[in-house]
Short mmCIF file of C-alpha atoms in Angstrom, two decimals:
data_model
loop_
_atom_site.label_atom_id
_atom_site.label_comp_id
_atom_site.label_asym_id
_atom_site.label_seq_id
_atom_site.Cartn_x
_atom_site.Cartn_y
_atom_site.Cartn_z
CA UNK V 904 -1.57 -38.57 19.54
CA UNK V 905 -0.37 -42.14 19.85
CA UNK V 906 -0.08 -44.27 16.71
CA UNK V 907 -2.57 -47.10 16.74
CA UNK V 908 -0.97 -50.51 17.19
CA UNK V 909 -1.93 -53.12 14.64
CA UNK V 910 -4.38 -55.71 15.93
CA UNK V 911 -3.71 -59.46 15.73
CA UNK V 912 -5.62 -59.83 12.45
CA UNK V 913 -3.57 -57.05 10.81
CA UNK V 914 -0.30 -58.50 12.14
CA UNK V 915 -1.25 -61.95 10.86
CA UNK V 916 -2.15 -60.62 7.40
CA UNK V 917 1.10 -58.64 7.18
CA UNK V 918 3.09 -61.69 8.26
CA UNK V 919 1.24 -63.94 5.80
CA UNK V 920 1.95 -61.50 2.96
CA UNK V 921 5.66 -61.48 3.88
CA UNK V 922 5.86 -65.28 4.12
CA UNK V 923 3.92 -65.69 0.85
CA UNK V 924 6.30 -63.28 -0.94
CA UNK V 925 9.31 -65.15 0.40
CA UNK V 926 8.18 -68.76 -0.09
CA UNK V 927 5.27 -68.45 -2.52
CA UNK V 928 1.65 -68.70 -1.40
CA UNK V 929 1.52 -72.42 -2.21
CA UNK V 930 4.19 -73.05 0.42
CA UNK V 931 2.60 -70.84 3.05
CA UNK V 932 2.65 -72.54 6.44
CA UNK V 933 0.36 -71.52 9.28
CA UNK V 934 3.20 -72.16 11.74
CA UNK V 935 5.51 -69.81 9.81
CA UNK V 936 2.82 -67.12 9.68
CA UNK V 937 2.05 -67.41 13.40
CA UNK V 938 5.75 -67.24 14.24
CA UNK V 939 6.34 -64.22 11.99
CA UNK V 940 3.27 -62.43 13.41
CA UNK V 941 4.30 -63.15 16.99
CA UNK V 942 1.04 -64.91 17.81
CA UNK V 943 0.25 -68.45 18.85
CA UNK V 944 -1.08 -70.86 16.26
CA UNK V 945 -4.33 -70.85 18.26
CA UNK V 946 -4.46 -67.05 17.93
CA UNK V 947 -3.96 -67.37 14.19
CA UNK V 948 -6.69 -70.02 13.93
CA UNK V 949 -9.05 -67.84 15.98
CA UNK V 950 -8.76 -65.13 13.31
CA UNK V 951 -8.46 -67.46 10.31
CA UNK V 952 -9.86 -70.98 11.00
CA UNK V 953 -8.33 -72.47 7.82
CA UNK V 954 -5.47 -71.76 5.47
CA UNK V 955 -8.08 -70.96 2.79
CA UNK V 956 -9.63 -68.31 5.07
CA UNK V 957 -6.19 -66.82 5.63
CA UNK V 958 -5.61 -66.70 1.87
CA UNK V 959 -9.07 -65.15 1.42
CA UNK V 960 -8.13 -62.54 4.01
CA UNK V 961 -4.95 -61.78 2.05
CA UNK V 962 -6.96 -61.33 -1.14
CA UNK V 963 -9.49 -59.07 0.58
CA UNK V 964 -6.64 -56.99 2.04
CA UNK V 965 -5.02 -56.70 -1.41
CA UNK V 966 -8.35 -55.54 -2.89
CA UNK V 967 -8.79 -52.98 -0.12
CA UNK V 968 -5.26 -51.62 -0.68
CA UNK V 969 -5.82 -51.46 -4.46
CA UNK V 970 -9.08 -49.56 -3.91
CA UNK V 971 -7.30 -47.09 -1.60
CA UNK V 972 -4.49 -46.59 -4.14
CA UNK V 973 -7.02 -46.06 -6.92
CA UNK V 974 -8.98 -43.55 -4.82
CA UNK V 975 -5.78 -41.74 -3.87
CA UNK V 976 -4.67 -41.56 -7.52
CA UNK V 977 -8.05 -40.21 -8.54
CA UNK V 978 -8.25 -37.52 -5.86
CA UNK V 979 -4.63 -36.34 -5.74
CA UNK V 980 -3.71 -36.38 -9.42
CA UNK V 981 -3.26 -32.83 -10.69
CA UNK V 982 -2.63 -33.91 -14.30
CA UNK V 983 -6.34 -34.43 -14.88
CA UNK V 984 -5.99 -38.17 -15.40
CA UNK V 985 -9.35 -39.85 -15.98
CA UNK V 986 -10.53 -42.52 -13.53
CA UNK V 987 -10.10 -45.12 -16.30
CA UNK V 988 -6.52 -43.97 -16.97
CA UNK V 989 -5.74 -44.14 -13.24
CA UNK V 990 -7.11 -47.71 -13.20
CA UNK V 991 -5.00 -48.67 -16.25
CA UNK V 992 -1.83 -47.12 -14.84
CA UNK V 993 -2.17 -48.61 -11.35
CA UNK V 994 -3.16 -52.02 -12.71
CA UNK V 995 -0.31 -52.09 -15.23
CA UNK V 996 2.17 -51.22 -12.47
CA UNK V 997 0.65 -53.92 -10.29
CA UNK V 998 0.86 -56.47 -13.13
CA UNK V 999 4.50 -55.54 -13.69
CA UNK V 1000 5.41 -56.99 -10.30
CA UNK V 1001 6.54 -60.58 -10.47
CA UNK V 1002 3.99 -62.80 -8.78
CA UNK V 1003 4.50 -66.34 -7.55
CA UNK V 1004 2.62 -69.22 -9.15
CA UNK V 1005 -1.15 -69.24 -8.67
CA UNK V 1006 -1.35 -72.90 -7.71
CA UNK V 1007 -2.38 -71.88 -4.18
CA UNK V 1008 -5.59 -70.41 -5.58
CA UNK V 1009 -6.76 -73.83 -6.71
CA UNK V 1010 -6.15 -75.39 -3.30
CA UNK V 1011 -7.94 -72.49 -1.61
CA UNK V 1012 -10.91 -72.85 -3.99
CA UNK V 1013 -11.02 -76.61 -3.34
CA UNK V 1014 -11.20 -75.98 0.40
CA UNK V 1015 -13.66 -73.08 0.13
CA UNK V 1016 -15.55 -72.56 -3.16
CA UNK V 1017 -16.55 -69.06 -2.02
CA UNK V 1018 -12.89 -68.00 -2.08
CA UNK V 1019 -13.37 -66.02 -5.30
CA UNK V 1020 -16.53 -64.22 -4.12
CA UNK V 1021 -14.76 -61.07 -2.88
CA UNK V 1022 -12.75 -60.83 -6.10
CA UNK V 1023 -15.87 -61.14 -8.26
CA UNK V 1024 -17.70 -58.59 -6.14
CA UNK V 1025 -14.79 -56.14 -6.22
CA UNK V 1026 -14.39 -56.42 -9.99
CA UNK V 1027 -18.13 -56.00 -10.58
CA UNK V 1028 -18.27 -52.90 -8.36
CA UNK V 1029 -15.13 -51.45 -9.92
CA UNK V 1030 -16.45 -52.04 -13.43
CA UNK V 1031 -19.81 -50.45 -12.59
CA UNK V 1032 -18.12 -47.43 -11.00
CA UNK V 1033 -15.81 -46.98 -14.00
CA UNK V 1034 -18.80 -47.36 -16.30
CA UNK V 1035 -20.47 -44.45 -14.53
CA UNK V 1036 -17.31 -42.34 -14.77
CA UNK V 1037 -16.21 -43.17 -18.33
CA UNK V 1038 -17.93 -41.46 -21.25
CA UNK V 1039 -17.09 -44.26 -23.70
CA UNK V 1040 -18.28 -47.78 -22.91
CA UNK V 1041 -16.11 -49.03 -25.79
CA UNK V 1042 -12.97 -47.49 -24.22
CA UNK V 1043 -13.87 -48.99 -20.85
CA UNK V 1044 -14.44 -52.47 -22.30
CA UNK V 1045 -11.16 -52.47 -24.24
CA UNK V 1046 -9.13 -51.21 -21.26
CA UNK V 1047 -10.81 -53.36 -18.63
CA UNK V 1048 -10.54 -56.61 -20.59
CA UNK V 1049 -6.94 -55.90 -21.64
CA UNK V 1050 -5.92 -55.22 -18.03
CA UNK V 1051 -7.69 -58.36 -16.83
CA UNK V 1052 -5.79 -60.28 -19.53
CA UNK V 1053 -2.50 -58.88 -18.20
CA UNK V 1054 -3.55 -59.87 -14.68
CA UNK V 1055 -4.38 -63.41 -15.80
CA UNK V 1056 -1.09 -63.84 -17.66
CA UNK V 1057 0.78 -62.54 -14.65
CA UNK V 1058 -1.18 -64.62 -12.15
CA UNK V 1059 -0.67 -67.86 -14.04
CA UNK V 1060 2.93 -67.10 -14.99
CA UNK V 1061 1.98 -67.24 -18.67
CA UNK V 1062 3.10 -63.79 -19.82
CA UNK V 1063 3.95 -63.98 -23.51
CA UNK V 1064 4.61 -60.26 -24.01
CA UNK V 1065 8.07 -58.78 -24.14
CA UNK V 1066 8.73 -55.70 -22.02
CA UNK V 1067 8.50 -53.55 -25.17
CA UNK V 1068 5.16 -55.14 -26.16
CA UNK V 1069 3.80 -54.63 -22.65
CA UNK V 1070 4.84 -50.97 -22.70
CA UNK V 1071 3.18 -50.51 -26.10
CA UNK V 1072 -0.02 -52.09 -24.81
CA UNK V 1073 -0.11 -49.94 -21.69
CA UNK V 1074 0.63 -46.72 -23.58
CA UNK V 1075 -2.11 -47.63 -26.09
CA UNK V 1076 -4.57 -48.29 -23.27
CA UNK V 1077 -3.69 -44.97 -21.64
CA UNK V 1078 -4.39 -43.21 -24.95
CA UNK V 1079 -7.76 -44.94 -25.17
CA UNK V 1080 -8.52 -44.09 -21.53
CA UNK V 1081 -7.99 -40.31 -21.88
#
């Protein structure tokens, strides 16, 4: 069976993610993305009419990949890890990656106020699903809010925790999430 070739939208998103990692999302140029994806600027604009829509597409793709990773961790883990523990572990690993400044988010929101809608929807659905799978609402609330705090510090480049403090937090959350 032949491997499916990525479509233009997938190539553009992959190229945009690469360019954003290299230059930071705030410096993302549509010309650079089109060039990296091997499509014309018109082809890029057909799929993503504005830079904000391209950024929204990147966010939606990130959320989809996180959901797939979470589902994979939940179904393939033989250690009996709870869904909440899988969420904590994956999120902590994700937050450990250095992220560029979030200034691009503000410009995307200014251009399209609905930019955050998929993030809000994803988080609400994830929280509700975890709520249905976690016997202790208190454990869920502590873990979920702590992880979202780590995400916020990471996103806004305002992490005040040392590596040792971060490790202590994550190990404490994993204990709570058992």
